[in-house]
Coordinates of C-alpha atoms and ligand atoms in Angstrom, one line a residue:
M1 CA 52.4 -100.0 133.9
T2 CA 52.8 -97.3 131.3
F3 CA 50.0 -95.7 129.3
P4 CA 50.7 -95.1 125.6
Y5 CA 49.6 -91.4 126.0
P6 CA 50.4 -88.9 128.7
V7 CA 48.3 -89.2 131.9
T8 CA 48.6 -86.9 134.9
H9 CA 48.1 -89.5 137.6
Q10 CA 49.5 -92.9 138.2
V11 CA 45.9 -94.3 138.4
P12 CA 44.0 -92.3 135.8
L13 CA 40.3 -91.8 136.1
Y14 CA 38.3 -92.1 132.9
L15 CA 34.9 -90.8 131.8
A16 CA 33.4 -93.8 130.0
P17 CA 32.2 -93.6 126.4
M18 CA 28.4 -93.2 126.6
A19 CA 26.1 -92.6 123.7
G20 CA 24.1 -89.4 124.3
V21 CA 26.1 -88.6 127.5
S22 CA 29.8 -88.4 127.0
E23 CA 29.5 -85.5 124.5
S24 CA 31.8 -82.6 124.4
P25 CA 30.1 -80.4 127.0
F26 CA 29.9 -83.2 129.6
R27 CA 33.4 -84.3 128.7
R28 CA 34.8 -80.8 129.4
L29 CA 32.9 -80.6 132.7
C30 CA 34.2 -84.0 133.8
R31 CA 37.8 -83.0 132.8
R32 CA 37.4 -79.9 135.0
F33 CA 36.1 -82.1 137.9
G34 CA 39.1 -84.4 137.8
A35 CA 38.5 -86.9 135.0
D36 CA 42.0 -87.6 133.6
V37 CA 40.9 -89.0 130.3
V38 CA 37.6 -88.9 128.4
V39 CA 36.3 -91.0 125.5
T40 CA 33.7 -90.0 122.9
E41 CA 30.5 -92.0 122.5
F42 CA 30.8 -94.9 120.0
L43 CA 30.7 -93.7 116.4
S44 CA 30.0 -95.9 113.4
A45 CA 33.0 -96.5 111.2
E46 CA 30.7 -96.5 108.2
G47 CA 29.3 -93.1 109.2
I48 CA 32.8 -91.7 109.6
R49 CA 34.2 -93.0 106.4
R50 CA 31.1 -91.8 104.4
E51 CA 31.5 -88.5 106.2
N52 CA 28.0 -88.6 107.4
A53 CA 27.4 -85.1 108.7
A54 CA 25.8 -86.1 112.0
T55 CA 28.6 -88.6 112.8
I56 CA 31.4 -86.1 111.8
D57 CA 29.7 -83.5 114.0
K58 CA 30.2 -85.8 117.0
L59 CA 33.9 -85.8 116.5
R60 CA 34.3 -82.2 117.4
F61 CA 36.3 -81.7 120.7
G62 CA 38.2 -78.8 122.3
P63 CA 41.8 -78.7 123.6
D64 CA 40.5 -78.7 127.2
E65 CA 39.2 -82.2 126.6
R66 CA 42.6 -83.8 125.9
P67 CA 43.7 -86.5 126.5
I68 CA 40.7 -87.9 124.6
G69 CA 40.0 -91.1 122.8
V70 CA 37.6 -91.5 119.9
Q71 CA 35.6 -94.7 120.0
I72 CA 34.6 -96.4 116.8
F73 CA 32.6 -99.5 116.1
G74 CA 32.0 -101.8 113.2
A75 CA 32.9 -105.3 111.9
D76 CA 34.0 -104.4 108.4
V77 CA 37.8 -104.2 108.7
T78 CA 38.2 -101.9 105.7
A79 CA 35.7 -99.4 107.0
M80 CA 37.3 -99.6 110.5
G81 CA 40.7 -98.9 109.0
E82 CA 39.4 -96.0 106.9
A83 CA 37.5 -94.5 109.8
A84 CA 40.6 -94.7 112.0
S85 CA 42.7 -93.0 109.3
L86 CA 40.3 -90.1 108.9
V87 CA 39.9 -89.6 112.7
T88 CA 43.7 -89.6 113.0
N89 CA 44.4 -87.2 110.2
V90 CA 41.5 -84.8 110.7
F91 CA 40.9 -84.8 114.4
G92 CA 44.0 -86.2 116.0
P93 CA 42.8 -87.5 119.4
E94 CA 45.3 -89.2 121.8
F95 CA 44.0 -92.6 120.9
I96 CA 41.4 -94.6 119.0
D97 CA 39.3 -97.0 121.1
I98 CA 37.4 -99.9 119.5
N99 CA 34.0 -100.8 120.9
F100 CA 33.6 -104.6 121.4
G101 CA 31.0 -104.1 124.1
C102 CA 27.9 -102.5 122.7
P103 CA 24.9 -104.9 123.3
V104 CA 22.3 -103.0 121.2
K105 CA 20.5 -105.3 118.7
K106 CA 20.9 -102.8 115.8
V107 CA 24.7 -102.9 116.3
V108 CA 25.3 -106.6 117.0
K109 CA 23.2 -107.8 114.2
R110 CA 26.0 -106.7 111.9
N111 CA 28.5 -108.1 114.2
G112 CA 29.5 -104.7 115.5
G113 CA 30.2 -103.9 119.2
S114 CA 29.9 -107.0 121.4
G115 CA 28.8 -108.9 118.2
C116 CA 32.5 -109.3 117.4
L117 CA 32.9 -111.3 120.6
K118 CA 31.3 -114.3 118.9
D119 CA 34.3 -114.5 116.6
L120 CA 37.7 -113.8 118.2
G121 CA 39.4 -114.1 114.8
L122 CA 37.3 -111.1 113.8
V123 CA 38.3 -109.2 117.0
S124 CA 42.0 -109.7 116.0
D125 CA 41.4 -108.7 112.4
V126 CA 39.7 -105.5 113.4
I127 CA 42.4 -104.5 115.9
R128 CA 45.1 -105.2 113.3
A129 CA 43.3 -103.3 110.6
V130 CA 42.8 -100.3 112.8
S131 CA 46.4 -100.4 114.1
R132 CA 47.7 -100.5 110.5
S133 CA 45.7 -97.4 109.6
T134 CA 46.9 -95.0 112.4
H135 CA 50.1 -94.0 114.2
L136 CA 47.9 -93.4 117.3
P137 CA 47.7 -96.0 120.1
V138 CA 44.7 -98.4 119.6
T139 CA 42.8 -99.4 122.7
V140 CA 39.8 -101.7 123.2
K141 CA 36.7 -101.9 125.4
I142 CA 35.3 -105.4 125.8
R143 CA 32.6 -107.3 127.7
S144 CA 33.3 -110.6 129.4
G145 CA 31.9 -112.5 126.4
W146 CA 28.9 -112.9 124.1
S147 CA 26.9 -115.2 126.4
E148 CA 27.4 -117.1 129.7
E149 CA 28.6 -120.2 127.7
M150 CA 31.1 -118.1 125.8
R151 CA 32.2 -116.1 128.9
D152 CA 36.0 -116.0 129.0
P153 CA 37.3 -112.4 129.6
V154 CA 40.9 -113.5 130.0
A155 CA 41.0 -115.3 126.6
I156 CA 39.3 -112.4 124.9
A157 CA 41.7 -109.9 126.5
L158 CA 44.8 -111.9 125.6
R159 CA 43.6 -112.0 122.0
C160 CA 43.2 -108.2 122.0
Q161 CA 46.7 -107.7 123.5
D162 CA 48.2 -110.1 121.0
A163 CA 46.6 -108.2 118.1
G164 CA 48.1 -105.0 119.3
A165 CA 45.7 -103.3 121.7
R166 CA 47.7 -101.0 123.9
V167 CA 45.1 -100.5 126.7
L168 CA 42.1 -102.7 127.5
T169 CA 38.9 -101.8 129.4
L170 CA 36.8 -104.6 130.8
H171 CA 33.1 -104.2 131.5
P172 CA 32.6 -107.6 133.2
R173 CA 29.2 -108.5 132.0
T174 CA 28.2 -110.6 128.9
R175 CA 26.3 -109.2 126.0
A176 CA 23.4 -111.5 127.1
Q177 CA 23.3 -109.7 130.5
M178 CA 23.0 -106.3 128.9
Y179 CA 23.1 -104.2 132.1
S180 CA 21.5 -106.7 134.4
G181 CA 23.2 -108.7 137.2
A182 CA 26.4 -107.5 139.0
A183 CA 29.6 -106.6 137.2
R184 CA 32.1 -109.3 138.2
W185 CA 35.1 -107.3 139.5
D186 CA 36.9 -110.6 140.1
E187 CA 37.1 -110.9 136.3
I188 CA 38.8 -107.5 136.2
A189 CA 41.4 -108.7 138.7
A190 CA 42.0 -111.9 136.6
V191 CA 42.5 -109.9 133.4
V192 CA 44.8 -107.4 135.2
D193 CA 46.9 -110.5 136.3
A194 CA 47.0 -112.0 132.8
L195 CA 47.9 -108.9 130.7
D196 CA 51.0 -106.9 130.3
I197 CA 49.2 -103.8 129.0
P198 CA 47.2 -101.4 131.3
V199 CA 43.7 -102.7 132.1
L200 CA 40.9 -100.3 133.1
G201 CA 38.1 -101.5 135.3
N202 CA 34.6 -100.6 134.6
G203 CA 31.1 -101.5 135.9
D204 CA 28.8 -100.7 138.8
I205 CA 30.6 -97.7 140.1
R206 CA 28.0 -95.5 141.6
S207 CA 30.1 -93.4 143.9
A208 CA 33.7 -92.5 144.7
D209 CA 33.7 -95.2 147.4
D210 CA 32.8 -97.8 144.7
A211 CA 35.6 -96.5 142.4
F212 CA 38.1 -96.8 145.3
R213 CA 36.9 -100.3 146.1
M214 CA 37.3 -101.4 142.5
Y215 CA 40.9 -100.2 142.4
D216 CA 41.6 -101.7 145.8
Q217 CA 40.1 -105.1 144.9
T218 CA 41.4 -105.4 141.3
R219 CA 44.6 -103.2 141.2
C220 CA 43.4 -102.1 137.8
A221 CA 45.7 -99.6 136.1
G222 CA 42.8 -97.0 135.9
V223 CA 39.2 -96.7 136.7
M224 CA 36.5 -95.9 134.1
I225 CA 33.3 -94.4 135.5
A226 CA 30.1 -94.4 133.5
R227 CA 26.6 -94.1 135.1
G228 CA 28.3 -93.0 138.4
S229 CA 29.1 -89.7 136.7
F230 CA 25.4 -88.8 136.0
G231 CA 24.5 -85.6 137.7
Q232 CA 27.7 -85.7 139.8
P233 CA 30.8 -84.9 137.7
W234 CA 32.6 -84.2 141.0
V235 CA 32.8 -88.0 141.6
F236 CA 36.2 -87.8 139.9
D237 CA 37.7 -85.3 142.4
Q238 CA 36.1 -87.3 145.2
T239 CA 37.7 -90.5 143.9
R240 CA 41.1 -88.9 143.4
A241 CA 41.0 -87.8 147.1
L242 CA 40.3 -91.4 148.2
L243 CA 43.1 -92.7 146.0
Q244 CA 45.4 -90.2 147.7
H245 CA 44.2 -91.3 151.1
L246 CA 42.7 -87.8 151.7
P247 CA 39.3 -87.1 153.2
M248 CA 36.7 -87.2 150.5
P249 CA 35.3 -83.7 149.6
P250 CA 31.5 -83.6 150.2
A251 CA 29.1 -83.3 147.2
P252 CA 28.5 -79.6 146.6
P253 CA 25.5 -78.0 148.3
V254 CA 22.3 -77.6 146.4
E255 CA 23.0 -74.0 145.2
E256 CA 26.4 -75.0 143.8
R257 CA 24.9 -78.1 142.2
F258 CA 22.3 -76.0 140.4
A259 CA 25.1 -73.6 139.3
I260 CA 27.0 -76.5 137.9
A261 CA 23.9 -77.8 136.1
V262 CA 23.2 -74.3 134.7
E263 CA 26.8 -74.0 133.5
H264 CA 26.6 -77.4 131.9
A265 CA 23.3 -76.3 130.2
H266 CA 25.0 -73.2 128.8
M267 CA 27.9 -75.3 127.5
A268 CA 25.4 -77.7 125.8
A269 CA 23.5 -74.8 124.3
S270 CA 26.6 -73.2 122.8
Y271 CA 27.8 -76.6 121.5
E272 CA 24.5 -77.6 119.8
N273 CA 23.2 -75.9 116.7
D274 CA 19.6 -76.4 117.5
P275 CA 18.6 -74.6 120.8
R276 CA 15.3 -76.5 121.3
G277 CA 16.9 -79.8 120.5
A278 CA 19.6 -79.0 123.0
A279 CA 17.1 -78.3 125.7
L280 CA 15.2 -81.6 125.1
E281 CA 18.4 -83.6 125.0
F282 CA 19.5 -81.9 128.2
R283 CA 16.4 -82.9 130.2
K284 CA 18.0 -86.2 131.2
H285 CA 21.0 -84.4 132.8
L286 CA 18.6 -82.1 134.7
G287 CA 16.9 -85.1 136.2
W288 CA 20.2 -86.6 137.3
Y289 CA 21.4 -83.3 138.9
V290 CA 18.3 -83.1 141.1
K291 CA 18.1 -86.8 142.1
G292 CA 17.8 -87.3 145.8
L293 CA 17.0 -83.6 146.7
P294 CA 13.9 -83.0 148.9
G295 CA 10.9 -82.6 146.7
S296 CA 12.9 -83.8 143.7
A297 CA 9.9 -85.7 142.2
D298 CA 8.1 -82.4 141.6
L299 CA 11.3 -80.6 140.5
R300 CA 12.0 -83.4 138.0
R301 CA 8.5 -83.2 136.6
Q302 CA 9.0 -79.5 135.9
L303 CA 12.5 -79.9 134.5
H304 CA 11.4 -82.7 132.2
Q305 CA 9.1 -80.3 130.5
V306 CA 11.6 -77.5 129.7
E307 CA 11.8 -76.4 126.1
S308 CA 14.5 -73.8 126.6
L309 CA 17.5 -73.9 128.7
G310 CA 16.6 -70.4 130.1
A311 CA 13.6 -71.9 131.8
V312 CA 16.0 -74.1 133.8
E313 CA 17.4 -71.2 135.7
D314 CA 13.8 -70.0 136.6
I315 CA 12.9 -73.4 137.9
F316 CA 16.0 -73.7 140.0
G317 CA 15.5 -70.1 141.3
E318 CA 11.9 -70.9 142.3
Y319 CA 13.0 -74.1 144.1
L320 CA 15.7 -72.2 146.1
A321 CA 13.3 -69.4 147.0
A322 CA 10.6 -72.0 148.1
R323 CA 13.3 -73.8 150.1
C324 CA 14.2 -70.5 151.9
R325 CA 10.5 -70.1 152.7
G326 CA 10.5 -73.6 154.2
E327 CA 8.0 -74.8 151.6
I328 CA 10.0 -77.7 150.3
S329 CA 9.2 -81.0 151.8
S330 CA 8.8 -84.4 150.3
K331 CA 5.6 -86.3 150.5
P332 CA 6.1 -89.6 152.3
E333 CA 5.8 -91.7 149.1
E334 CA 8.2 -89.2 147.3
R335 CA 10.6 -89.5 150.2
A336 CA 10.8 -93.2 149.9
A337 CA 11.4 -92.9 146.1
E338 CA 14.0 -90.2 146.6
E339 CA 15.8 -92.3 149.3
A340 CA 15.8 -95.3 146.9
A341 CA 17.1 -93.2 144.1
A342 CA 19.8 -91.7 146.2
A343 CA 20.9 -95.1 147.6
Ligands
FMN401 C1 23.6 -94.3 128.3 C2 24.8 -95.2 128.1 C3 25.4 -95.2 126.9 C4 26.5 -96.0 126.6 N1 27.2 -95.9 125.5 C5 28.4 -96.6 125.3 C6 29.2 -96.3 124.2 O1 28.9 -95.5 123.3 N2 30.4 -97.1 124.1 C7 30.7 -98.0 125.1 O2 31.8 -98.6 125.0 N3 30.0 -98.2 126.1 C8 28.8 -97.5 126.3 N4 28.1 -97.7 127.4 C9 28.6 -98.6 128.5 C10 29.4 -97.8 129.5 O3 30.5 -97.3 129.0 C11 29.8 -98.8 130.7 O4 30.6 -99.8 130.1 C12 28.6 -99.4 131.4 O5 27.6 -98.4 131.7 C13 29.0 -100.1 132.7 O6 29.5 -99.1 133.6 P1 28.6 -98.6 134.9 O7 28.0 -99.8 135.5 O8 29.6 -97.8 135.7 O9 27.6 -97.7 134.3 C14 26.9 -96.9 127.6 C15 26.3 -96.9 128.9 C16 25.2 -96.1 129.1 C17 24.5 -96.2 130.4

């Protein structure tokens, strides 16, 4: 199975497109920790073609992020084509990915994202329009269908392939499910069997073990990790080791974890134009980095109040000092919550 852009491993590992998360700093970090390919968060075709400043700003990426895909969404074929053309000419990523999976009301009410899945003719038209507007490979990310009644991932995937999609990612939930219920990996296996193009598996990967199991059970051409990367970008290196039948490297010790979080914070600060906004936006990452640590409920409370990224280093420093003094212990109710969060 060949990919239409260079990848360094036979089974490439992808950082999933995620609004507010798969931004340039996190993409760079994940590339360094073994993600083979990264994808931007979904960007509105209308916003791109009108050159909306906030949208265009999100298209910035560095050479160390390549290979990278830019994900666009929209149901207006003209806008989608124009957006693809601008992205190609001005930013030149390795591929353009079309979002047919977003379940958010604001997006689907205009038939964008998974809204397109109600009309497979529209899905084909969008893929064709985008493919005509760029020399780059066009890839798609789909859900299994709009609703349980319309659930038919193989039919949707075949339509995408026929219309010219070069790689397809399946998140095997319907739009109606949003993020509830289990992702049906059996549907990934069925789509892998049915298609000639590479199929990426996505959904419910929480750890490197899950990523390996998905590959093992579905034989997908590549694995796309979304929420499983939160606070643990090293999940990619761990997965790579398992795919190579090597022992899995342990998660870094707490000091190193904090150092990675601080480095990530600095990357975010230098990427964003507004330092306070960057700190507020970064709070979610901080919460993810400390998940499962002893006393993490208290730590998280402090981190969720930071207004400057400098404060983060102080909080981590104090935590490590208190740990050395033997003062960090979880209250029983906290311990139960931490264990549940870590599970
Ligand atoms: C915060 C967040 C933002 C997301 N944004 C996007 C997006 O912009 N484009 C997209 O195709 N999927 C998006 N997704 C869906 C993920 O890419 C992925 O398909 C989904 O989370 C299932 O994978 P997981 O169970 O491993 O998290 C988003 C998911 C999350 C949690």
